[in-house]
Short mmCIF file of C-alpha atoms in Angstrom, two decimals:
data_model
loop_
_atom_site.label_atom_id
_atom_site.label_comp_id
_atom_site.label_asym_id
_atom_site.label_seq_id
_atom_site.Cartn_x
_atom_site.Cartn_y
_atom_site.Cartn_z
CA UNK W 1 0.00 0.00 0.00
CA UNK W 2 1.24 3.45 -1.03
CA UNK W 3 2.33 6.30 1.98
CA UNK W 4 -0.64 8.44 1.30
CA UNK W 5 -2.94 6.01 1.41
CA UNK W 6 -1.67 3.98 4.79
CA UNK W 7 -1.60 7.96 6.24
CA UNK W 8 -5.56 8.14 4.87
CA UNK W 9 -6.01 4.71 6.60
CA UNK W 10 -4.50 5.82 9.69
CA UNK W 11 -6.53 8.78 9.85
CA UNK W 12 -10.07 7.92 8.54
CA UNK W 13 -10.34 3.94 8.99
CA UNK W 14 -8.01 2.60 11.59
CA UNK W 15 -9.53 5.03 14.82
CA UNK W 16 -13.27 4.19 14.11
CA UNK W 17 -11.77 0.23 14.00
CA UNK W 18 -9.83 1.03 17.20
CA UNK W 19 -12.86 1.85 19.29
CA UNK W 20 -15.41 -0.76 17.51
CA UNK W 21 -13.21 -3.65 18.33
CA UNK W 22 -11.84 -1.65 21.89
CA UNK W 23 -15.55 -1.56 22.68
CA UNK W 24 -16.35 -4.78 22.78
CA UNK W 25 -17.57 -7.49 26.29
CA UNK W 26 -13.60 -8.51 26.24
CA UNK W 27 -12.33 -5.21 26.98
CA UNK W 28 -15.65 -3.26 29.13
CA UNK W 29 -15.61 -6.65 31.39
CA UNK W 30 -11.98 -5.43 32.91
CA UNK W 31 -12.76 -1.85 32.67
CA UNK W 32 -15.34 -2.23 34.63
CA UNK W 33 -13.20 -3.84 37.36
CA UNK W 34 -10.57 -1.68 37.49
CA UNK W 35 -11.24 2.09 36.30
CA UNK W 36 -13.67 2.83 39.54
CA UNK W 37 -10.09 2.55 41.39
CA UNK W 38 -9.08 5.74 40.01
CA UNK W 39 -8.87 8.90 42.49
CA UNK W 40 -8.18 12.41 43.00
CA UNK W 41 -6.14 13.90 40.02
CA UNK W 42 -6.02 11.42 37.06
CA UNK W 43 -4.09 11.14 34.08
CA UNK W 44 -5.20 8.45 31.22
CA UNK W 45 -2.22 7.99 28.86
CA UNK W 46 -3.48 6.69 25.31
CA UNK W 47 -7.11 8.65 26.21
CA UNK W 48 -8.45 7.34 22.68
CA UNK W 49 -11.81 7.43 21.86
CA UNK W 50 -13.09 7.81 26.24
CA UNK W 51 -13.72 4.33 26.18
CA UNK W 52 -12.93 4.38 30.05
CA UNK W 53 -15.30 7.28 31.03
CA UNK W 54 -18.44 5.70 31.77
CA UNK W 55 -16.17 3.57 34.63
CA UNK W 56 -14.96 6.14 36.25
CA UNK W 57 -16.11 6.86 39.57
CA UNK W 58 -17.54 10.93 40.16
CA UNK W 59 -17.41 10.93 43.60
CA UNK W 60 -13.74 9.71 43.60
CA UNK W 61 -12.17 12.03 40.70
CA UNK W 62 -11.52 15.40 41.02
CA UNK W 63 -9.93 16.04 37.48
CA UNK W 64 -9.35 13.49 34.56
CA UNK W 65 -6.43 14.89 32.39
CA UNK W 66 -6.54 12.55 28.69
CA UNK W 67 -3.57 12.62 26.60
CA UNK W 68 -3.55 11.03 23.19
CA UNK W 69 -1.83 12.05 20.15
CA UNK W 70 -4.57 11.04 17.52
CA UNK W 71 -6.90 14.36 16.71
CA UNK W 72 -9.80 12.03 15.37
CA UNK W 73 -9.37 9.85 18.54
CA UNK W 74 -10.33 12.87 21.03
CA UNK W 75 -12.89 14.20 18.91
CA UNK W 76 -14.66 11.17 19.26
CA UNK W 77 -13.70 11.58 23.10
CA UNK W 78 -15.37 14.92 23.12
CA UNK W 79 -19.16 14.52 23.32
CA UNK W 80 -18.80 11.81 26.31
CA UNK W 81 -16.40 13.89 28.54
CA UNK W 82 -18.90 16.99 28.13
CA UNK W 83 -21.88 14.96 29.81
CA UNK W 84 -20.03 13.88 33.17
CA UNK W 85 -20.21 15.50 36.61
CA UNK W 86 -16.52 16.11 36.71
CA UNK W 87 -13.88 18.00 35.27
CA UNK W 88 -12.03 16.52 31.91
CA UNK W 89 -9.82 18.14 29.88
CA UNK W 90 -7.69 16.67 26.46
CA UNK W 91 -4.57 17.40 25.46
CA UNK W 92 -3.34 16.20 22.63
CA UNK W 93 0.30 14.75 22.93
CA UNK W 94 2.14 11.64 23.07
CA UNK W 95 2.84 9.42 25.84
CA UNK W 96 6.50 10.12 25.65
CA UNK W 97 6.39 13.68 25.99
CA UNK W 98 3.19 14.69 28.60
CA UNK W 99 3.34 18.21 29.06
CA UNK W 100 2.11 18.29 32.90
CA UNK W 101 4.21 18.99 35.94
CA UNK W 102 6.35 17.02 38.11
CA UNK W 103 4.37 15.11 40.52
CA UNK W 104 0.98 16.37 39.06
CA UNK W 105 -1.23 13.16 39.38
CA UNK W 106 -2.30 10.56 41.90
CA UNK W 107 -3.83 8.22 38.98
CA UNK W 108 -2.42 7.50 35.93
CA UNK W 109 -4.16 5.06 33.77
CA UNK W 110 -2.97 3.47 31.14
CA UNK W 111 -5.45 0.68 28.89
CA UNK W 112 -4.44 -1.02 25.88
CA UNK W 113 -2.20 1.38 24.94
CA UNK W 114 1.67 0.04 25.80
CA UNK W 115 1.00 -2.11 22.72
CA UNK W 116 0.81 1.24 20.71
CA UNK W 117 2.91 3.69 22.29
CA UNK W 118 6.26 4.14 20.05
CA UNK W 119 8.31 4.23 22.77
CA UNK W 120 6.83 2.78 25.45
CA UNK W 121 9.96 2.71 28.22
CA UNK W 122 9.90 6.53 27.72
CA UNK W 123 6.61 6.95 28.29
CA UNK W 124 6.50 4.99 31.40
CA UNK W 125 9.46 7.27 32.44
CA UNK W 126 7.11 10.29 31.52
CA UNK W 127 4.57 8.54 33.85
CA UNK W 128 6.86 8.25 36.92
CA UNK W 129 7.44 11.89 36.63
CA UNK W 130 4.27 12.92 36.26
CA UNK W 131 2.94 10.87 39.24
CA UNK W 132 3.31 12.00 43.09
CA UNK W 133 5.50 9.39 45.34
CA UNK W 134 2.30 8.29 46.67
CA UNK W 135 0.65 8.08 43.29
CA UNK W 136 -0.64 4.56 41.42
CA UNK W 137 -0.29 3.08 37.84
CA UNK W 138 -3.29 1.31 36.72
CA UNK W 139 -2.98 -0.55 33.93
CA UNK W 140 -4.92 -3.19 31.51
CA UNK W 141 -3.70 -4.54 28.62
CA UNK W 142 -2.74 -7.41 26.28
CA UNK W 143 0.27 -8.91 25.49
CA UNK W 144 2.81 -11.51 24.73
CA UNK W 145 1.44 -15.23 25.35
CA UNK W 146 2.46 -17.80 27.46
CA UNK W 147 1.54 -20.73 25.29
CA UNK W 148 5.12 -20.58 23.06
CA UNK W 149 2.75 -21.18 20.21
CA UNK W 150 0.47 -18.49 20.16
CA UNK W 151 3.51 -16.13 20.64
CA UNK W 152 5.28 -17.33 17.26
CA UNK W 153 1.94 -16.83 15.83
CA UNK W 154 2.05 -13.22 17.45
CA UNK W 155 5.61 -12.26 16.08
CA UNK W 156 4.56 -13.79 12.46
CA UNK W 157 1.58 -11.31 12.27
CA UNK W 158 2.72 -8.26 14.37
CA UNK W 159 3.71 -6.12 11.49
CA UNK W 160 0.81 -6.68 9.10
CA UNK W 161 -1.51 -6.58 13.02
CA UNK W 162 0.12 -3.13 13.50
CA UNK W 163 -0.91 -1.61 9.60
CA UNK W 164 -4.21 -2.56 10.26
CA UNK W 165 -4.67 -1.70 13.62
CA UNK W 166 -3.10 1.59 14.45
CA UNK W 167 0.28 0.41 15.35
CA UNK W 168 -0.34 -1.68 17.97
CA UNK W 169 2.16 -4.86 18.63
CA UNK W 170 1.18 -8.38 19.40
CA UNK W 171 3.95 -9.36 21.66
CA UNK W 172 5.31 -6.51 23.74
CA UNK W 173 5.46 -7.61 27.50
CA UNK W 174 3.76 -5.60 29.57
CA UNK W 175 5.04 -6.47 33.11
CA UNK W 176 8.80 -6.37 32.06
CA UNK W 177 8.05 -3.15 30.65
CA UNK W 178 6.36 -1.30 33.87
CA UNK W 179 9.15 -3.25 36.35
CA UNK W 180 11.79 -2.22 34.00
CA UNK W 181 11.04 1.72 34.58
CA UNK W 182 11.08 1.36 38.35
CA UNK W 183 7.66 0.55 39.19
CA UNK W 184 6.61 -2.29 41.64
CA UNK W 185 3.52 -4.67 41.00
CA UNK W 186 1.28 -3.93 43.76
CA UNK W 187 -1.54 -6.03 41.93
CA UNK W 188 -1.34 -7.92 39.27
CA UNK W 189 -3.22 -11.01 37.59
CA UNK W 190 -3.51 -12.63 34.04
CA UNK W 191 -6.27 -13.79 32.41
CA UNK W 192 -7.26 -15.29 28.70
CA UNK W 193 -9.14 -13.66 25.92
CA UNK W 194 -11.80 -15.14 24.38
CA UNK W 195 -11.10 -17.20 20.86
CA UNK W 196 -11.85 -15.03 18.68
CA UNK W 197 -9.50 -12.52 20.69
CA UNK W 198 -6.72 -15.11 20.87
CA UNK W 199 -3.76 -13.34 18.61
CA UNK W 200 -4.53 -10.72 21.67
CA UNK W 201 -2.26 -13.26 23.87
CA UNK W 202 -2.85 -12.20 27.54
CA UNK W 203 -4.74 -9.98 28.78
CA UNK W 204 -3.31 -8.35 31.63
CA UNK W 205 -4.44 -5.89 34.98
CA UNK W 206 -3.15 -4.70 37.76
CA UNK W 207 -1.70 -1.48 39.94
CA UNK W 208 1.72 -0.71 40.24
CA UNK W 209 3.59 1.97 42.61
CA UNK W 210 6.93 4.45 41.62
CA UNK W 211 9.45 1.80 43.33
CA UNK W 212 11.23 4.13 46.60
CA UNK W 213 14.57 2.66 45.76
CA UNK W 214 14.79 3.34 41.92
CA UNK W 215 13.86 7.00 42.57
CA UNK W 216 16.43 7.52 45.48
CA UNK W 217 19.51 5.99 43.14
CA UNK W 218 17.74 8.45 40.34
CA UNK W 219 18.16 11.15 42.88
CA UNK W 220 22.02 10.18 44.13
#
């Protein structure tokens, strides 16, 4: 497929496909479990299409900050954050570069979107910034499998996965990623998606915390 017309793609086709197949039982079933966590000032990293708004909990959220880099994305975010009983603003920018203030959030939450995020090691450094000492990550997404067969099936179609799909990978490991930037797993558990989900690998929740040690040796 020619530049211009995978740039179209990305911009007319692939964000509408995003939130129809983001939007689906697999997906609302663990948003539903984890988003009402969320408290005080909250950052959502990969905002999208406000997928997560109707989870959050009002009387628990003083401000919800989305960030996503995708225009057509937060317009479709638009309408839904206007109707709720608190604060939400958008801000268009990308996970690697969030233009907020050291120690500005208590949440940050982050679904399905490590899998897209360029670089996601800097923006989990971005994160750990962003958040206060006693801040949480929340986090849900999918990733490499466990079965060794389902992940060769994952690295055979990530490329052609990620043209169709807005650049999202198959088999980037989520854990290793948030432990590798000096987080710690507070929570954590793994589950399966259903079959017709299953080049999705696992599907993975949890909170993590800005690990004490990692930022004193940042500090030294």
């Amino acid at each position: 497929m020619c530049q211009s017309c995978l740039s179209w793609y990305a911009r007319c086709i692939a964000p509408y496909l995003v939130d129809a197949g983001c939007s689906a039982n697999a997906f609302a079933h663990m948003r539903r479990r984890m988003i009402p966590r969320a408290e005080g000032v909250v950052v959502e990293v990969g905002f999208g299409s406000g997928l997560n708004l109707p989870y959050y909990d009002a009387a628990r959220v003083a401000l919800l900050v989305g960030v996503d880099p995708d225009g057509t994305m937060l317009g479709l975010a638009g309408p839904k954050s206007r109707s709720l009983p608190f604060d939400v603003e958008c801000l268009r920018a990308s996970g690697e570069s969030l233009p907020l203030a050291d120690a500005f959030a208590d949440t940050v939450v982050v679904t399905y979107a490590f899998c897209t995020i360029p670089d996601p090691e800097a923006a989990l450094t971005e994160i750990r910034r962003i958040l206060k000492p006693t801040g949480r990550l929340i986090f849900i997404e999918h990733g490499q499998a466990e079965g060794p067969r389902c992940r060769r099936w994952q690295e055979r179609l990530n490329r052609p996965w990620g043209s169709l799909a807005g650049g999202c990978h198959l088999n980037r490991d989520p854990l290793r990623l948030i432990c590798g930037a000096g987080f710690r797993l507070v929570e954590e558990e793994r589950g399966r998606f259903p079959l017709h989900f299953w080049q999705l690998g696992s599907h993975y929740a949890g909170v993590a915390a800005p690990d004490k040690l990692t930022d004193l040796m940042m500090r030294v």
